Short mmCIF file of C-alpha atoms in Angstrom, two decimals:
data_model
loop_
_atom_site.label_atom_id
_atom_site.label_comp_id
_atom_site.label_asym_id
_atom_site.label_seq_id
_atom_site.Cartn_x
_atom_site.Cartn_y
_atom_site.Cartn_z
CA MET A 1 -11.42 -110.29 -32.92
CA ALA A 2 -13.74 -109.43 -35.82
CA TYR A 3 -16.36 -106.75 -36.60
CA SER A 4 -19.06 -109.00 -35.16
CA ASP A 5 -17.25 -109.09 -31.78
CA PHE A 6 -17.53 -105.33 -31.22
CA THR A 7 -20.11 -103.77 -28.94
CA LEU A 8 -20.99 -100.10 -28.97
CA GLN A 9 -19.32 -99.70 -25.55
CA LYS A 10 -16.08 -101.29 -26.78
CA LEU A 11 -16.03 -99.02 -29.84
CA LYS A 12 -16.52 -95.94 -27.68
CA LYS A 13 -13.65 -97.01 -25.45
CA ASP A 14 -11.22 -98.27 -28.12
CA PHE A 15 -11.79 -95.56 -30.74
CA GLY A 16 -13.05 -92.63 -28.64
CA LEU A 17 -16.38 -92.55 -30.46
CA GLN A 18 -19.33 -90.43 -29.38
CA VAL A 19 -22.95 -91.20 -30.29
CA ASP A 20 -25.42 -88.43 -31.18
CA GLU A 21 -28.96 -89.59 -31.93
CA GLN A 22 -30.54 -86.14 -31.82
CA ARG A 23 -30.13 -85.25 -35.50
CA ASP A 24 -32.07 -86.14 -38.61
CA LEU A 25 -29.42 -87.39 -41.01
CA PHE A 26 -31.52 -86.69 -44.07
CA ALA A 27 -33.18 -83.34 -43.28
CA ALA A 28 -31.33 -81.59 -46.12
CA VAL A 29 -31.63 -84.46 -48.61
CA GLU A 30 -34.22 -84.30 -51.36
CA PRO A 31 -36.19 -87.56 -51.70
CA VAL A 32 -35.49 -89.63 -54.81
CA ALA A 33 -38.27 -91.70 -56.34
CA GLY A 34 -37.57 -95.39 -56.61
CA SER A 35 -37.59 -97.00 -60.04
CA ASN A 36 -40.58 -98.97 -61.24
CA LEU A 37 -38.48 -102.11 -60.89
CA LEU A 38 -37.77 -101.40 -57.21
CA ASN A 39 -41.40 -100.48 -56.56
CA ASP A 40 -42.68 -103.65 -58.22
CA THR A 41 -40.08 -105.82 -56.50
CA LEU A 42 -40.79 -104.46 -53.03
CA GLN A 43 -44.53 -104.63 -53.55
CA GLU A 44 -44.09 -108.36 -54.19
CA THR A 45 -41.41 -109.14 -51.61
CA VAL A 46 -41.72 -106.96 -48.49
CA GLN A 47 -44.65 -108.76 -46.88
CA LEU A 48 -43.26 -112.14 -47.97
CA ALA A 49 -39.86 -111.44 -46.40
CA ILE A 50 -41.48 -110.21 -43.20
CA ALA A 51 -43.67 -113.34 -43.06
CA ILE A 52 -40.69 -115.68 -43.64
CA ASN A 53 -38.87 -113.72 -40.93
CA THR A 54 -35.29 -114.87 -41.56
CA GLU A 55 -32.20 -112.75 -42.09
CA LYS A 56 -31.60 -114.47 -45.43
CA ALA A 57 -35.11 -113.75 -46.75
CA GLN A 58 -34.97 -110.12 -45.68
CA SER A 59 -31.48 -109.72 -47.18
CA GLU A 60 -32.47 -111.22 -50.52
CA MET A 61 -35.97 -109.77 -50.83
CA ILE A 62 -35.62 -106.28 -49.37
CA ILE A 63 -32.04 -105.19 -48.66
CA THR A 64 -30.38 -106.35 -51.88
CA PRO A 65 -33.04 -104.76 -54.14
CA VAL A 66 -32.73 -101.45 -52.25
CA LEU A 67 -28.91 -101.42 -52.52
CA LEU A 68 -29.06 -102.42 -56.20
CA GLU A 69 -31.37 -99.44 -56.68
CA VAL A 70 -28.73 -97.18 -55.08
CA ARG A 71 -26.19 -98.55 -57.55
CA TRP A 72 -28.61 -98.03 -60.45
CA GLN A 73 -29.46 -94.46 -59.30
CA ALA A 74 -25.69 -93.75 -59.21
CA LYS A 75 -25.49 -94.85 -62.87
CA GLY A 76 -23.12 -97.71 -62.05
CA GLN A 77 -20.48 -95.36 -60.62
CA VAL A 78 -20.39 -97.34 -57.37
CA SER A 79 -19.53 -100.94 -56.62
CA LEU A 80 -21.66 -103.16 -54.41
CA PHE A 81 -20.27 -106.14 -52.52
CA SER A 82 -22.24 -108.73 -50.58
CA GLY A 83 -20.69 -110.94 -47.90
CA THR A 84 -17.17 -109.85 -48.75
CA GLU A 85 -14.15 -110.02 -46.47
CA PHE A 86 -12.92 -106.52 -45.53
CA ASN A 87 -9.73 -106.85 -43.46
CA VAL A 88 -8.27 -103.46 -42.60
CA ASP A 89 -6.32 -103.61 -39.31
CA GLU A 90 -5.95 -106.92 -37.50
CA THR A 91 -4.22 -105.28 -34.51
CA LYS A 92 -7.39 -103.26 -33.82
CA GLY A 93 -9.82 -106.07 -34.63
CA LEU A 94 -11.01 -104.37 -37.82
CA VAL A 95 -11.32 -107.59 -39.78
CA GLY A 96 -14.08 -109.85 -40.99
CA TYR A 97 -17.00 -109.91 -43.34
CA CYS A 98 -19.48 -107.14 -44.05
CA ASP A 99 -22.95 -108.10 -45.23
CA TYR A 100 -22.89 -105.26 -47.77
CA THR A 101 -20.20 -102.76 -48.77
CA LEU A 102 -20.63 -99.87 -51.20
CA SER A 103 -17.64 -98.08 -52.72
CA CYS A 104 -17.25 -95.06 -55.02
CA SER A 105 -15.44 -97.21 -57.54
CA LYS A 106 -16.81 -98.96 -60.61
CA GLU A 107 -14.50 -101.95 -60.10
CA GLN A 108 -16.22 -105.10 -58.85
CA LEU A 109 -13.16 -107.34 -58.48
CA THR A 110 -11.91 -105.85 -55.21
CA ILE A 111 -13.09 -103.30 -52.68
CA ASN A 112 -11.46 -99.97 -53.50
CA ALA A 113 -11.42 -96.64 -51.68
CA PRO A 114 -13.37 -94.68 -50.93
CA VAL A 115 -15.77 -97.02 -49.16
CA ILE A 116 -18.91 -95.02 -48.39
CA LEU A 117 -21.42 -97.45 -46.88
CA ILE A 118 -21.40 -100.52 -44.66
CA THR A 119 -24.71 -102.35 -44.17
CA GLU A 120 -25.44 -105.18 -41.77
CA ALA A 121 -28.53 -107.36 -41.89
CA LYS A 122 -29.91 -108.54 -38.57
CA ASN A 123 -32.96 -110.65 -37.87
CA GLU A 124 -35.15 -108.67 -35.44
CA ASN A 125 -32.33 -107.06 -33.42
CA ILE A 126 -31.06 -103.71 -34.66
CA LYS A 127 -29.23 -102.97 -31.41
CA ALA A 128 -27.18 -106.19 -31.67
CA GLY A 129 -25.88 -105.12 -35.09
CA LEU A 130 -24.77 -101.60 -34.14
CA GLY A 131 -21.32 -102.61 -32.89
CA GLN A 132 -20.62 -104.71 -35.96
CA CYS A 133 -21.77 -102.02 -38.39
CA ILE A 134 -19.96 -99.15 -36.67
CA ALA A 135 -16.76 -101.24 -36.46
CA GLY A 136 -17.05 -101.69 -40.24
CA MET A 137 -17.55 -97.95 -40.63
CA VAL A 138 -14.43 -97.21 -38.55
CA ALA A 139 -12.53 -99.70 -40.72
CA ALA A 140 -13.83 -97.99 -43.88
CA GLN A 141 -12.71 -94.62 -42.53
CA GLN A 142 -9.23 -95.98 -41.78
CA PHE A 143 -9.06 -97.85 -45.13
CA ASN A 144 -9.94 -94.68 -47.06
CA GLN A 145 -7.28 -92.68 -45.18
CA TRP A 146 -4.62 -95.31 -45.83
CA GLU A 147 -5.53 -95.34 -49.52
CA GLY A 148 -5.26 -91.52 -49.70
CA GLN A 149 -9.00 -91.20 -50.40
CA ALA A 150 -10.39 -89.91 -47.11
CA ILE A 151 -13.95 -88.61 -47.28
CA ASP A 152 -15.92 -86.50 -44.79
CA ALA A 153 -18.52 -89.10 -43.84
CA ILE A 154 -18.92 -92.86 -43.79
CA TYR A 155 -22.50 -94.13 -43.81
CA GLY A 156 -23.87 -97.30 -42.33
CA ALA A 157 -27.15 -99.09 -41.88
CA VAL A 158 -28.27 -101.90 -39.64
CA THR A 159 -31.50 -103.37 -40.87
CA THR A 160 -33.98 -106.16 -40.39
CA GLY A 161 -35.37 -105.31 -43.80
CA GLU A 162 -38.41 -103.78 -42.11
CA ILE A 163 -36.56 -101.48 -39.68
CA TRP A 164 -33.55 -99.45 -40.85
CA LYS A 165 -31.11 -97.72 -38.48
CA PHE A 166 -29.07 -95.31 -40.61
CA LEU A 167 -25.72 -94.13 -39.28
CA LYS A 168 -23.22 -91.45 -40.24
CA LEU A 169 -19.63 -91.34 -38.97
CA ILE A 170 -17.80 -88.01 -39.12
CA GLU A 171 -14.39 -88.13 -37.45
CA THR A 172 -15.31 -89.72 -34.08
CA VAL A 173 -19.02 -88.81 -33.93
CA VAL A 174 -21.66 -91.36 -34.93
CA ARG A 175 -25.11 -90.01 -35.67
CA GLY A 176 -28.10 -92.27 -36.10
CA VAL A 177 -31.76 -92.25 -37.02
CA LEU A 178 -34.33 -95.05 -37.16
CA TYR A 179 -36.85 -95.63 -39.96
CA SER A 180 -39.47 -98.30 -40.52
CA ILE A 181 -40.69 -99.51 -43.90
CA THR A 182 -44.14 -99.78 -42.39
CA ALA A 183 -44.08 -96.02 -41.82
CA ASN A 184 -45.63 -93.70 -44.39
CA TRP A 185 -42.29 -92.32 -45.62
CA PHE A 186 -41.31 -95.70 -47.07
CA TYR A 187 -44.58 -96.20 -48.89
CA SER A 188 -44.50 -92.70 -50.32
CA PHE A 189 -40.87 -93.25 -51.38
CA THR A 190 -41.49 -96.58 -53.08
CA GLY A 191 -45.10 -96.31 -54.13
CA VAL A 192 -45.90 -99.57 -52.29
CA ASP A 193 -49.40 -99.66 -50.80
CA GLU A 194 -49.82 -100.27 -47.09
#
């Protein structure tokens, strides 16, 4: 079994998870302006990636620039991995590849604790990626505990590039909220014109 084999129902059963979609994950978070580089990049690539309409195009043209911006905003104090194997517990099926992994470590050679974000790219089907992403989040939570670097929350995102489902795992509760880059919040965040 691998992360991609998990469904939301299986995760609820196997790990006792609860889902709470009634909360805004970012209500208390101050918006951060994107850099000129991100703004210029997304202005050039968002519509192109949406028109090409493949997971690869959306990963390369939207998701990677956004996650690189997160790394830049964190002044290089986090590591970003793309398509890296993250095997945590084979007996529980917490093995496989994560599209993107972000860790609070500057080291880029290996994934180190604490892992703070797991992101999965999906072409047009957010719901299909929820099990895979949340399984990666559970693995990150377990990995951090085993490494003696447990943190309060593990974040996740399942995205088509255009639609982003942000997730937050605290203990056994998963909270989620959906955003669209075609919504006004994204354009005001990035400065990209509609």
